[in-house]
Amino acid sequence: MRYDRSSHLTSNLRSAMATTLLFVDADNQPPILASTLTRFLKTIGRNSAKAFVAGNGVGDRVRNWEAALKEAVPGIEVSCHIAPIRKQSADVRLMFELATFYHGEPDPSVLLAVFSRDDLLVAATEALVQRGHNAMIVIGAGSNGMALNTDVPVVVLTTPQQVNTQPAVNPTTLPSTTTAVQPANKPDSQLVAAAITKIRQQLKPNKQGGYAASAVGQVLSQLGHDKAMRTKIVKQIPNLKEVGTGPEKRLVF
């Protein structure tokens, strides 16, 4: 007899209020958004029954997400997956979890919320919607401000640091100044400097020198940058040298 995990899980939720299952890419989105996310879900009448969290490396980001979710939603069940440091390995773990729903019958009382900007998981969410499931993408408001190119509903959460606490200024009182306009295709120097600082804080240099390119990408993803912006930031790192190819590629700076 075939055991349909998604049907079993959703059948247990039918008698409860509308429920949301979270699929969190811990390498892509910061755990500070956990409380904001759960407050949003409550405003639309949904509970967070279970979360699947996946990330690469030693698992510190996964554990941080687990702690943040349990603090925001006491009693929530969190299933953690720590994947090897390999490109998209954490995404694959989440896709295996999503696959059980893809092959199951849609349940209108269950919402699948995928917390990631990565193209692979965005595509997976689109596939779920095409199969009739209720699904959406949740992301943090990144500094790049670039919108995702998808027809799936996208919820953008603002982190506490991004709340503007400056008093409103009447534009007519501003002195006349000349402002240098940054080219649209190039990130500004402050953004690049902040990214470099974050990389050096979170990563240890490789024994051969530099940092694993995949690990650098994960740090930039955690800052809210999509693939295009990550590439632009890396290209603007001063004195950058790229060594190796594929999974062995290192960025020396």
mmCIF file of C-alpha atoms in Angstrom:
data_model
loop_
_atom_site.group_PDB
_atom_site.id
_atom_site.type_symbol
_atom_site.label_atom_id
_atom_site.label_comp_id
_atom_site.label_asym_id
_atom_site.label_seq_id
_atom_site.Cartn_x
_atom_site.Cartn_y
_atom_site.Cartn_z
ATOM 1 C CA MET A 1 0.000 0.000 0.000
ATOM 2 C CA ARG A 2 1.384 3.387 -0.991
ATOM 3 C CA TYR A 3 1.733 5.903 1.831
ATOM 4 C CA ASP A 4 0.951 9.413 0.666
ATOM 5 C CA ARG A 5 2.677 11.649 3.167
ATOM 6 C CA SER A 6 1.115 14.885 1.916
ATOM 7 C CA SER A 7 -2.430 13.464 1.999
ATOM 8 C CA HIS A 8 -1.868 12.152 5.517
ATOM 9 C CA LEU A 9 -0.519 15.475 6.740
ATOM 10 C CA THR A 10 -3.166 17.633 5.120
ATOM 11 C CA SER A 11 -5.998 15.355 6.266
ATOM 12 C CA ASN A 12 -4.888 15.928 9.849
ATOM 13 C CA LEU A 13 -5.144 19.664 9.263
ATOM 14 C CA ARG A 14 -8.584 19.774 7.638
ATOM 15 C CA SER A 15 -10.427 20.037 10.921
ATOM 16 C CA ALA A 16 -8.175 22.845 12.144
ATOM 17 C CA MET A 17 -8.203 26.461 11.096
ATOM 18 C CA ALA A 18 -6.468 27.471 7.897
ATOM 19 C CA THR A 19 -2.842 26.475 8.284
ATOM 20 C CA THR A 20 0.441 27.494 6.718
ATOM 21 C CA LEU A 21 3.455 25.246 6.246
ATOM 22 C CA LEU A 22 6.750 27.106 5.992
ATOM 23 C CA PHE A 23 9.677 26.095 3.793
ATOM 24 C CA VAL A 24 12.653 28.235 4.782
ATOM 25 C CA ASP A 25 15.899 28.650 2.860
ATOM 26 C CA ALA A 26 18.115 29.566 5.815
ATOM 27 C CA ASP A 27 21.017 30.558 3.551
ATOM 28 C CA ASN A 28 18.828 32.972 1.639
ATOM 29 C CA GLN A 29 16.720 34.815 4.207
ATOM 30 C CA PRO A 30 17.620 36.146 7.697
ATOM 31 C CA PRO A 31 15.923 34.708 10.825
ATOM 32 C CA ILE A 32 15.088 38.199 12.069
ATOM 33 C CA LEU A 33 12.083 37.979 9.738
ATOM 34 C CA ALA A 34 10.523 35.055 11.634
ATOM 35 C CA SER A 35 8.444 37.201 13.983
ATOM 36 C CA THR A 36 7.324 39.503 11.165
ATOM 37 C CA LEU A 37 6.282 36.498 9.101
ATOM 38 C CA THR A 38 4.219 34.915 11.860
ATOM 39 C CA ARG A 39 2.481 38.216 12.622
ATOM 40 C CA PHE A 40 1.567 38.536 8.957
ATOM 41 C CA LEU A 41 0.124 35.026 8.904
ATOM 42 C CA LYS A 42 -2.006 35.760 11.951
ATOM 43 C CA THR A 43 -3.450 38.848 10.288
ATOM 44 C CA ILE A 44 -4.730 36.700 7.422
ATOM 45 C CA GLY A 45 -6.161 34.109 9.811
ATOM 46 C CA ARG A 46 -3.538 31.395 9.544
ATOM 47 C CA ASN A 47 -1.447 29.398 11.980
ATOM 48 C CA SER A 48 2.074 28.145 11.372
ATOM 49 C CA ALA A 49 1.784 24.424 12.109
ATOM 50 C CA LYS A 50 5.154 23.247 10.859
ATOM 51 C CA ALA A 51 8.323 24.594 9.294
ATOM 52 C CA PHE A 52 10.969 22.924 7.175
ATOM 53 C CA VAL A 53 14.307 24.730 7.411
ATOM 54 C CA ALA A 54 17.337 23.904 5.261
ATOM 55 C CA GLY A 55 20.790 25.432 5.031
ATOM 56 C CA ASN A 56 24.395 24.684 4.159
ATOM 57 C CA GLY A 57 27.567 24.469 6.204
ATOM 58 C CA VAL A 58 27.845 23.941 9.942
ATOM 59 C CA GLY A 59 24.170 24.673 10.489
ATOM 60 C CA ASP A 60 24.357 27.902 12.474
ATOM 61 C CA ARG A 61 21.856 29.653 10.189
ATOM 62 C CA VAL A 62 19.493 26.683 10.410
ATOM 63 C CA ARG A 63 19.652 26.691 14.212
ATOM 64 C CA ASN A 64 19.128 30.457 14.296
ATOM 65 C CA TRP A 65 15.985 30.063 12.206
ATOM 66 C CA GLU A 66 14.772 27.220 14.399
ATOM 67 C CA ALA A 67 15.221 29.325 17.543
ATOM 68 C CA ALA A 68 13.561 32.372 15.960
ATOM 69 C CA LEU A 69 10.530 30.381 14.814
ATOM 70 C CA LYS A 70 10.070 28.676 18.174
ATOM 71 C CA GLU A 71 10.278 32.023 19.919
ATOM 72 C CA ALA A 72 7.716 33.551 17.560
ATOM 73 C CA VAL A 73 5.404 30.513 17.567
ATOM 74 C CA PRO A 74 5.745 28.439 20.753
ATOM 75 C CA GLY A 75 4.977 24.820 20.008
ATOM 76 C CA ILE A 76 5.686 24.982 16.284
ATOM 77 C CA GLU A 77 7.264 21.831 14.860
ATOM 78 C CA VAL A 78 10.508 22.637 13.051
ATOM 79 C CA SER A 79 12.186 20.067 10.819
ATOM 80 C CA CYS A 80 15.832 21.031 10.228
ATOM 81 C CA HIS A 81 18.077 19.931 7.368
ATOM 82 C CA ILE A 82 21.786 20.800 7.261
ATOM 83 C CA ALA A 83 23.193 20.204 3.791
ATOM 84 C CA PRO A 84 26.817 20.028 2.602
ATOM 85 C CA ILE A 85 28.379 23.243 1.298
ATOM 86 C CA ARG A 86 27.486 22.711 -2.316
ATOM 87 C CA LYS A 87 25.577 24.920 -4.703
ATOM 88 C CA GLN A 88 21.790 24.552 -4.248
ATOM 89 C CA SER A 89 22.122 21.562 -1.907
ATOM 90 C CA ALA A 90 19.845 23.207 0.670
ATOM 91 C CA ASP A 91 17.356 24.076 -2.072
ATOM 92 C CA VAL A 92 17.214 20.420 -3.076
ATOM 93 C CA ARG A 93 16.372 19.391 0.498
ATOM 94 C CA LEU A 94 13.419 21.768 0.499
ATOM 95 C CA MET A 95 12.324 20.586 -2.936
ATOM 96 C CA PHE A 96 12.118 17.004 -1.659
ATOM 97 C CA GLU A 97 9.768 18.220 1.076
ATOM 98 C CA LEU A 98 7.696 20.163 -1.452
ATOM 99 C CA ALA A 99 7.553 17.154 -3.790
ATOM 100 C CA THR A 100 5.252 15.282 -1.403
ATOM 101 C CA PHE A 101 2.661 18.007 -1.879
ATOM 102 C CA TYR A 102 3.200 18.217 -5.619
ATOM 103 C CA HIS A 103 2.136 14.581 -5.927
ATOM 104 C CA GLY A 104 -0.703 14.909 -3.403
ATOM 105 C CA GLU A 105 -4.213 16.298 -3.662
ATOM 106 C CA PRO A 106 -4.501 20.066 -3.091
ATOM 107 C CA ASP A 107 -6.068 21.038 0.237
ATOM 108 C CA PRO A 108 -7.677 24.500 0.220
ATOM 109 C CA SER A 109 -7.105 24.843 3.978
ATOM 110 C CA VAL A 110 -3.325 24.542 3.634
ATOM 111 C CA LEU A 111 -1.036 27.301 2.380
ATOM 112 C CA LEU A 112 2.540 26.475 1.390
ATOM 113 C CA ALA A 113 4.842 29.440 2.048
ATOM 114 C CA VAL A 114 8.293 29.197 0.469
ATOM 115 C CA PHE A 115 10.744 31.606 2.077
ATOM 116 C CA SER A 116 13.440 32.126 -0.573
ATOM 117 C CA ARG A 117 14.535 34.257 -3.514
ATOM 118 C CA ASP A 118 16.343 31.413 -5.280
ATOM 119 C CA ASP A 119 15.180 30.714 -8.817
ATOM 120 C CA LEU A 120 14.980 26.964 -8.178
ATOM 121 C CA LEU A 121 12.511 27.320 -5.315
ATOM 122 C CA VAL A 122 10.536 30.018 -7.106
ATOM 123 C CA ALA A 123 10.104 27.576 -10.001
ATOM 124 C CA ALA A 124 9.065 24.825 -7.576
ATOM 125 C CA THR A 125 6.423 27.109 -6.072
ATOM 126 C CA GLU A 126 5.108 27.936 -9.525
ATOM 127 C CA ALA A 127 4.787 24.210 -10.249
ATOM 128 C CA LEU A 128 2.786 23.702 -7.042
ATOM 129 C CA VAL A 129 0.394 26.498 -7.976
ATOM 130 C CA GLN A 130 -0.078 24.981 -11.424
ATOM 131 C CA ARG A 131 -1.096 21.730 -9.717
ATOM 132 C CA GLY A 132 -3.805 23.574 -7.784
ATOM 133 C CA HIS A 133 -2.059 24.091 -4.444
ATOM 134 C CA ASN A 134 -2.224 27.310 -2.459
ATOM 135 C CA ALA A 135 1.370 28.531 -2.422
ATOM 136 C CA MET A 136 3.253 31.789 -2.197
ATOM 137 C CA ILE A 137 6.776 33.176 -2.040
ATOM 138 C CA VAL A 138 7.940 35.131 1.012
ATOM 139 C CA ILE A 139 11.086 37.269 0.927
ATOM 140 C CA GLY A 140 12.768 39.976 2.913
ATOM 141 C CA ALA A 141 12.949 43.451 1.442
ATOM 142 C CA GLY A 142 16.466 43.381 -0.008
ATOM 143 C CA SER A 143 18.599 46.446 -0.439
ATOM 144 C CA ASN A 144 18.650 45.853 -4.194
ATOM 145 C CA GLY A 145 14.894 46.430 -4.364
ATOM 146 C CA MET A 146 14.528 44.071 -7.325
ATOM 147 C CA ALA A 147 11.163 42.349 -7.717
ATOM 148 C CA LEU A 148 10.872 38.650 -8.463
ATOM 149 C CA ASN A 149 9.727 37.753 -11.961
ATOM 150 C CA THR A 150 6.867 35.368 -11.191
ATOM 151 C CA ASP A 151 3.087 35.112 -11.345
ATOM 152 C CA VAL A 152 2.987 33.479 -7.899
ATOM 153 C CA PRO A 153 1.904 35.761 -5.021
ATOM 154 C CA VAL A 154 4.951 37.328 -3.358
ATOM 155 C CA VAL A 155 4.936 38.744 0.175
ATOM 156 C CA VAL A 156 7.778 41.156 0.947
ATOM 157 C CA LEU A 157 8.612 41.558 4.636
ATOM 158 C CA THR A 158 10.489 44.571 5.976
ATOM 159 C CA THR A 159 13.123 43.929 8.626
ATOM 160 C CA PRO A 160 13.250 46.142 11.731
ATOM 161 C CA GLN A 161 16.485 47.750 10.500
ATOM 162 C CA GLN A 162 14.731 48.871 7.335
ATOM 163 C CA VAL A 163 11.994 50.810 9.118
ATOM 164 C CA ASN A 164 12.500 54.502 8.389
ATOM 165 C CA THR A 165 12.648 56.409 11.664
ATOM 166 C CA GLN A 166 13.870 59.698 10.157
ATOM 167 C CA PRO A 167 11.454 62.640 10.385
ATOM 168 C CA ALA A 168 9.788 63.703 7.184
ATOM 169 C CA VAL A 169 11.556 66.568 5.432
ATOM 170 C CA ASN A 170 9.807 69.154 3.332
ATOM 171 C CA PRO A 171 11.505 68.981 -0.070
ATOM 172 C CA THR A 172 11.229 72.749 -0.480
ATOM 173 C CA THR A 173 13.575 73.312 2.469
ATOM 174 C CA LEU A 174 16.398 71.221 1.049
ATOM 175 C CA PRO A 175 19.403 73.149 -0.222
ATOM 176 C CA SER A 176 20.293 72.896 -3.867
ATOM 177 C CA THR A 177 22.917 70.190 -4.311
ATOM 178 C CA THR A 178 24.381 68.167 -7.116
ATOM 179 C CA THR A 179 24.067 64.426 -6.528
ATOM 180 C CA ALA A 180 26.158 61.916 -8.400
ATOM 181 C CA VAL A 181 23.945 59.286 -9.969
ATOM 182 C CA GLN A 182 25.180 55.721 -9.645
ATOM 183 C CA PRO A 183 24.937 53.735 -12.880
ATOM 184 C CA ALA A 184 21.917 51.425 -12.780
ATOM 185 C CA ASN A 185 23.996 48.378 -13.645
ATOM 186 C CA LYS A 186 26.573 48.849 -10.889
ATOM 187 C CA PRO A 187 26.035 48.557 -7.091
ATOM 188 C CA ASP A 188 27.288 51.504 -5.054
ATOM 189 C CA SER A 189 30.534 51.310 -3.098
ATOM 190 C CA GLN A 190 28.806 51.270 0.301
ATOM 191 C CA LEU A 191 26.761 48.228 -0.685
ATOM 192 C CA VAL A 192 29.890 46.412 -1.860
ATOM 193 C CA ALA A 193 31.809 47.379 1.293
ATOM 194 C CA ALA A 194 28.979 46.110 3.506
ATOM 195 C CA ALA A 195 28.933 42.839 1.579
ATOM 196 C CA ILE A 196 32.703 42.382 1.966
ATOM 197 C CA THR A 197 32.458 43.032 5.709
ATOM 198 C CA LYS A 198 29.670 40.466 6.067
ATOM 199 C CA ILE A 199 31.605 37.877 4.063
ATOM 200 C CA ARG A 200 34.698 38.275 6.242
ATOM 201 C CA GLN A 201 32.614 38.111 9.407
ATOM 202 C CA GLN A 202 30.844 34.887 8.480
ATOM 203 C CA LEU A 203 33.439 32.968 6.471
ATOM 204 C CA LYS A 204 36.907 31.677 7.213
ATOM 205 C CA PRO A 205 39.466 31.951 4.400
ATOM 206 C CA ASN A 206 40.217 28.752 2.528
ATOM 207 C CA LYS A 207 43.574 27.084 3.241
ATOM 208 C CA GLN A 208 44.577 27.856 -0.333
ATOM 209 C CA GLY A 209 43.487 31.465 0.115
ATOM 210 C CA GLY A 210 40.236 33.277 -0.517
ATOM 211 C CA TYR A 211 36.681 32.090 0.033
ATOM 212 C CA ALA A 212 34.603 29.389 -1.628
ATOM 213 C CA ALA A 213 32.503 31.072 -4.318
ATOM 214 C CA SER A 214 29.407 29.111 -3.288
ATOM 215 C CA ALA A 215 29.787 30.226 0.338
ATOM 216 C CA VAL A 216 30.158 33.860 -0.736
ATOM 217 C CA GLY A 217 26.968 33.520 -2.755
ATOM 218 C CA GLN A 218 25.132 32.185 0.279
ATOM 219 C CA VAL A 219 26.215 35.135 2.421
ATOM 220 C CA LEU A 220 25.033 37.578 -0.236
ATOM 221 C CA SER A 221 21.739 35.693 -0.534
ATOM 222 C CA GLN A 222 21.275 35.993 3.208
ATOM 223 C CA LEU A 223 21.612 39.755 2.789
ATOM 224 C CA GLY A 224 18.637 39.628 0.419
ATOM 225 C CA HIS A 225 20.436 39.916 -2.925
ATOM 226 C CA ASP A 226 19.147 37.941 -5.884
ATOM 227 C CA LYS A 227 21.424 36.123 -8.319
ATOM 228 C CA ALA A 228 21.878 39.085 -10.665
ATOM 229 C CA MET A 229 22.825 41.476 -7.871
ATOM 230 C CA ARG A 230 25.153 38.908 -6.269
ATOM 231 C CA THR A 231 27.063 38.678 -9.539
ATOM 232 C CA LYS A 232 27.334 42.464 -9.796
ATOM 233 C CA ILE A 233 28.568 42.817 -6.216
ATOM 234 C CA VAL A 234 31.249 40.164 -6.682
ATOM 235 C CA LYS A 235 32.496 41.870 -9.846
ATOM 236 C CA GLN A 236 32.900 45.135 -7.911
ATOM 237 C CA ILE A 237 35.060 43.649 -5.130
ATOM 238 C CA PRO A 238 38.449 45.410 -5.305
ATOM 239 C CA ASN A 239 41.473 43.300 -6.306
ATOM 240 C CA LEU A 240 39.304 40.240 -6.852
ATOM 241 C CA LYS A 241 40.910 37.100 -8.258
ATOM 242 C CA GLU A 242 38.894 34.062 -9.279
ATOM 243 C CA VAL A 243 40.680 30.733 -8.872
ATOM 244 C CA GLY A 244 39.419 27.307 -9.940
ATOM 245 C CA THR A 245 36.140 26.255 -11.504
ATOM 246 C CA GLY A 246 32.871 24.617 -10.490
ATOM 247 C CA PRO A 247 32.589 23.579 -6.830
ATOM 248 C CA GLU A 248 36.327 24.298 -6.371
ATOM 249 C CA LYS A 249 36.036 27.927 -7.413
ATOM 250 C CA ARG A 250 37.495 30.414 -4.919
ATOM 251 C CA LEU A 251 37.291 34.183 -4.697
ATOM 252 C CA VAL A 252 40.514 35.766 -3.467
ATOM 253 C CA PHE A 253 40.360 39.343 -2.180
#
